[in-house]
Each structure stands twice: as C-alpha cells, then as structure tokens.
CSV table of C-alpha atoms in Angstrom, one decimal:
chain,number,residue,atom,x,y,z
A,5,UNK,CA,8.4,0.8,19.1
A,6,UNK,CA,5.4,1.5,21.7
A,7,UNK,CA,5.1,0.1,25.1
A,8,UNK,CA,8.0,-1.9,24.5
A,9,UNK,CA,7.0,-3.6,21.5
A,10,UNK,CA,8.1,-3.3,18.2
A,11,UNK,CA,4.9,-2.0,16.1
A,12,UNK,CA,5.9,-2.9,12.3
A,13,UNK,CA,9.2,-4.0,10.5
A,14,UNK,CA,10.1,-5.0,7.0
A,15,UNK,CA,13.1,-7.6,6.4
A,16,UNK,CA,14.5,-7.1,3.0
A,17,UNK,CA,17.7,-8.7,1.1
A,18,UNK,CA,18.4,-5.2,0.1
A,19,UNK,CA,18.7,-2.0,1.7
A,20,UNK,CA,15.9,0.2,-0.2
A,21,UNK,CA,13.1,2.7,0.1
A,22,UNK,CA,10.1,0.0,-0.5
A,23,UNK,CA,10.3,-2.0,2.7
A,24,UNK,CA,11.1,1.5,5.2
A,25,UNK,CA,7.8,2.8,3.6
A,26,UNK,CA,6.0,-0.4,3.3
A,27,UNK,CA,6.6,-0.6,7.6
A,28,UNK,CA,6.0,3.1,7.8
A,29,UNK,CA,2.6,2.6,6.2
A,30,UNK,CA,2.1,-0.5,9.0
A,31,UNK,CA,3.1,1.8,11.8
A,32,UNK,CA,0.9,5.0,10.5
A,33,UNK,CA,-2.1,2.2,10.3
A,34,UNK,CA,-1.9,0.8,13.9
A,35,UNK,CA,-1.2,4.2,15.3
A,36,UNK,CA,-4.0,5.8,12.9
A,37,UNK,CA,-6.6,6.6,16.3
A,38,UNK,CA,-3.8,7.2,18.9
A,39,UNK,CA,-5.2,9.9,21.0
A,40,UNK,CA,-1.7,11.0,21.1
A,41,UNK,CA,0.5,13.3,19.0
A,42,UNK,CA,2.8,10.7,17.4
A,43,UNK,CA,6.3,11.0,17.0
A,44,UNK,CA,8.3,8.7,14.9
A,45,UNK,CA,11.9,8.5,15.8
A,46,UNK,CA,15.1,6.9,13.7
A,47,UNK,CA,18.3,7.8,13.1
A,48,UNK,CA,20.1,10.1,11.0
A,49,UNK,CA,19.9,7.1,8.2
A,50,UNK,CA,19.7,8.1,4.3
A,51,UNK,CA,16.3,6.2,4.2
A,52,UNK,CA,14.5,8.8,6.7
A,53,UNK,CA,15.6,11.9,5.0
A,54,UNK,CA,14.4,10.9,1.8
A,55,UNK,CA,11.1,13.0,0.7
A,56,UNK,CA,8.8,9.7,0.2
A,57,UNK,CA,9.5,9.1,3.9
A,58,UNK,CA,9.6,12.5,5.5
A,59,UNK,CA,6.1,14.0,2.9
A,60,UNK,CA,4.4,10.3,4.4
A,61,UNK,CA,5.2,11.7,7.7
A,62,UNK,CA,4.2,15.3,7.2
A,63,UNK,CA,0.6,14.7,5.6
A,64,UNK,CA,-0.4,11.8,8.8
A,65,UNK,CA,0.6,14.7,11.3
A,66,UNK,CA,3.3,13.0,12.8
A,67,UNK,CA,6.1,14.4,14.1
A,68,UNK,CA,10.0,13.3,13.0
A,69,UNK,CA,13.1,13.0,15.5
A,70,UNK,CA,16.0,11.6,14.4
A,71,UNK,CA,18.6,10.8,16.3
A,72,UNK,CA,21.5,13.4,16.9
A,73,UNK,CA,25.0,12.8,14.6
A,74,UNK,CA,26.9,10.1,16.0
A,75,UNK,CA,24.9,9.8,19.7
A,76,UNK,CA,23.3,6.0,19.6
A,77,UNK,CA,21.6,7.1,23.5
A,78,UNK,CA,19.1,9.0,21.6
A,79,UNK,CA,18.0,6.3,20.1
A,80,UNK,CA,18.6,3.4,23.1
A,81,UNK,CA,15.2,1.5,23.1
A,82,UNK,CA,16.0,0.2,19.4
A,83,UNK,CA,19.7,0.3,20.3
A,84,UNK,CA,18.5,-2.1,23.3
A,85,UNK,CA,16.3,-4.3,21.0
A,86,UNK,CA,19.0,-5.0,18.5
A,87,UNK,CA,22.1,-5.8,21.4
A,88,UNK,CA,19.4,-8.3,22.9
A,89,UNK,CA,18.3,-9.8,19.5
A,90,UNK,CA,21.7,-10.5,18.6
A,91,UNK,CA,22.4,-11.4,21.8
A,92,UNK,CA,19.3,-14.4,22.2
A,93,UNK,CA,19.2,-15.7,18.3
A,94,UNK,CA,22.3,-14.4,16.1
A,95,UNK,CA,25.5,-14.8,18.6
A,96,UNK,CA,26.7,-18.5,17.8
A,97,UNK,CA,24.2,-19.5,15.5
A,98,UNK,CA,24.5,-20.7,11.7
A,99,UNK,CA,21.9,-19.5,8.9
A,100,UNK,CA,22.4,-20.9,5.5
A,101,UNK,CA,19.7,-19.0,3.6
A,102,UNK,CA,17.9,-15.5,4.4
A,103,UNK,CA,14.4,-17.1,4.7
A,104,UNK,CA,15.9,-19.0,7.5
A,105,UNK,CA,17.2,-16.1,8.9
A,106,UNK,CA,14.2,-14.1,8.4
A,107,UNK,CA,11.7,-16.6,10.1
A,108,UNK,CA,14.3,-16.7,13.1
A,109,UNK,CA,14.3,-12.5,13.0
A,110,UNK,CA,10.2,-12.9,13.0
A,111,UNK,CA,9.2,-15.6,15.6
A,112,UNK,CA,11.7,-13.5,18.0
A,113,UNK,CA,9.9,-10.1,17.1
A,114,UNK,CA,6.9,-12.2,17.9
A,115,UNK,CA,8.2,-13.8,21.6
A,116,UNK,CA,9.8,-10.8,22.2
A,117,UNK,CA,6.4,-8.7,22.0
A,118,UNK,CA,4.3,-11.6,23.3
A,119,UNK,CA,6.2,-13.6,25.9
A,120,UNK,CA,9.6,-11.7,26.8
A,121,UNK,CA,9.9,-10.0,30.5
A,122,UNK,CA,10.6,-6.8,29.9
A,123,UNK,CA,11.3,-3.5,31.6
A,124,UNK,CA,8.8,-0.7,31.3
C-alpha cells in the first residue's frame, strides 16, 4: 500500500509461496525508480520469513518491517483496508464459486484505488 492504494495483490485458492512472490515481484516493479528508500511491511506471517521472500527483498535494496507479535496497530492501513473490504462487499453477501469471489475482491481493489474517498 502507497498513497492509499493498494500497489499489487495475488488471490490464490491456496495459501502458498507463488502468489506472495508473484505480488512481491509486481510491487518491486512499480516501485523500481522510487526516489525513496522503500520499505515493505507485513506481518509476522510464515510467508515473509521464508528466504525466497526476505533474499527478493535483500538484493532490490528494500527494507523489511514486520509487524510486532500479536500488535495488529503496526500494521493498521491493511488492517483498515481489510475491515472496510469486508465491510462494503463480503458482510451479507453470497458467493458460490471463487472466481466469483475473486472478480468481486478485484473490481473493489479497483474502486477502492480509483473512485473511493479516502483519508490521507
């Protein structure tokens, strides 16, 4: 996430390496001429610790944080994104397949970067 917007994202049946380094390698593409250090926060999951994840990091120049044990403030703005996503399109609904989920998850990534008032 960047100026309020959520840079890159993977959706995947399956909780695996692949799609966390397939959006990493998104994110380190659109942030490749940031005049910026860049810093690329998470939490404390198993995903970021492992060595594909944290070596990708380390030979871009970016910087890791993760989250502290068990404080979800550290990492609010995604907190934040993920109470409002379920909040605006899961809460109430009905989805009978995962692509139908998916495109659901992906048009509100899309309003919410493009369209949705937000707070700086």
């Amino acid at each position: 996430m960047y100026n309020s917007e959520i840079l890159s994202y993977e959706i995947s049946k399956h909780p695996t390496i692949e799609p966390i380094i397939k959006a990493l390698d998104k994110a380190i593409e659109i942030t490749n001429k940031a005049k910026e250090e860049r810093i690329f926060h998470s939490d404390q999951g198993w995903a970021y610790q492992v060595k594909q994840y944290t070596s990708k990091l380390e030979s871009n120049s970016i910087i890791q944080s993760m989250s502290r044990k068990g404080n979800c403030l550290d990492n609010s703005p995604m907190e934040n994104f993920f109470g409002i996503l379920k909040q605006e399109i899961y809460y109430g609904n009905k989805f009978y397949s995962y692509e139908h989920l998916k495109q659901t998850i992906e048009a509100f990534i899309k309003y919410y970067n493009e369209e949705r008032i937000k707070e700086n």
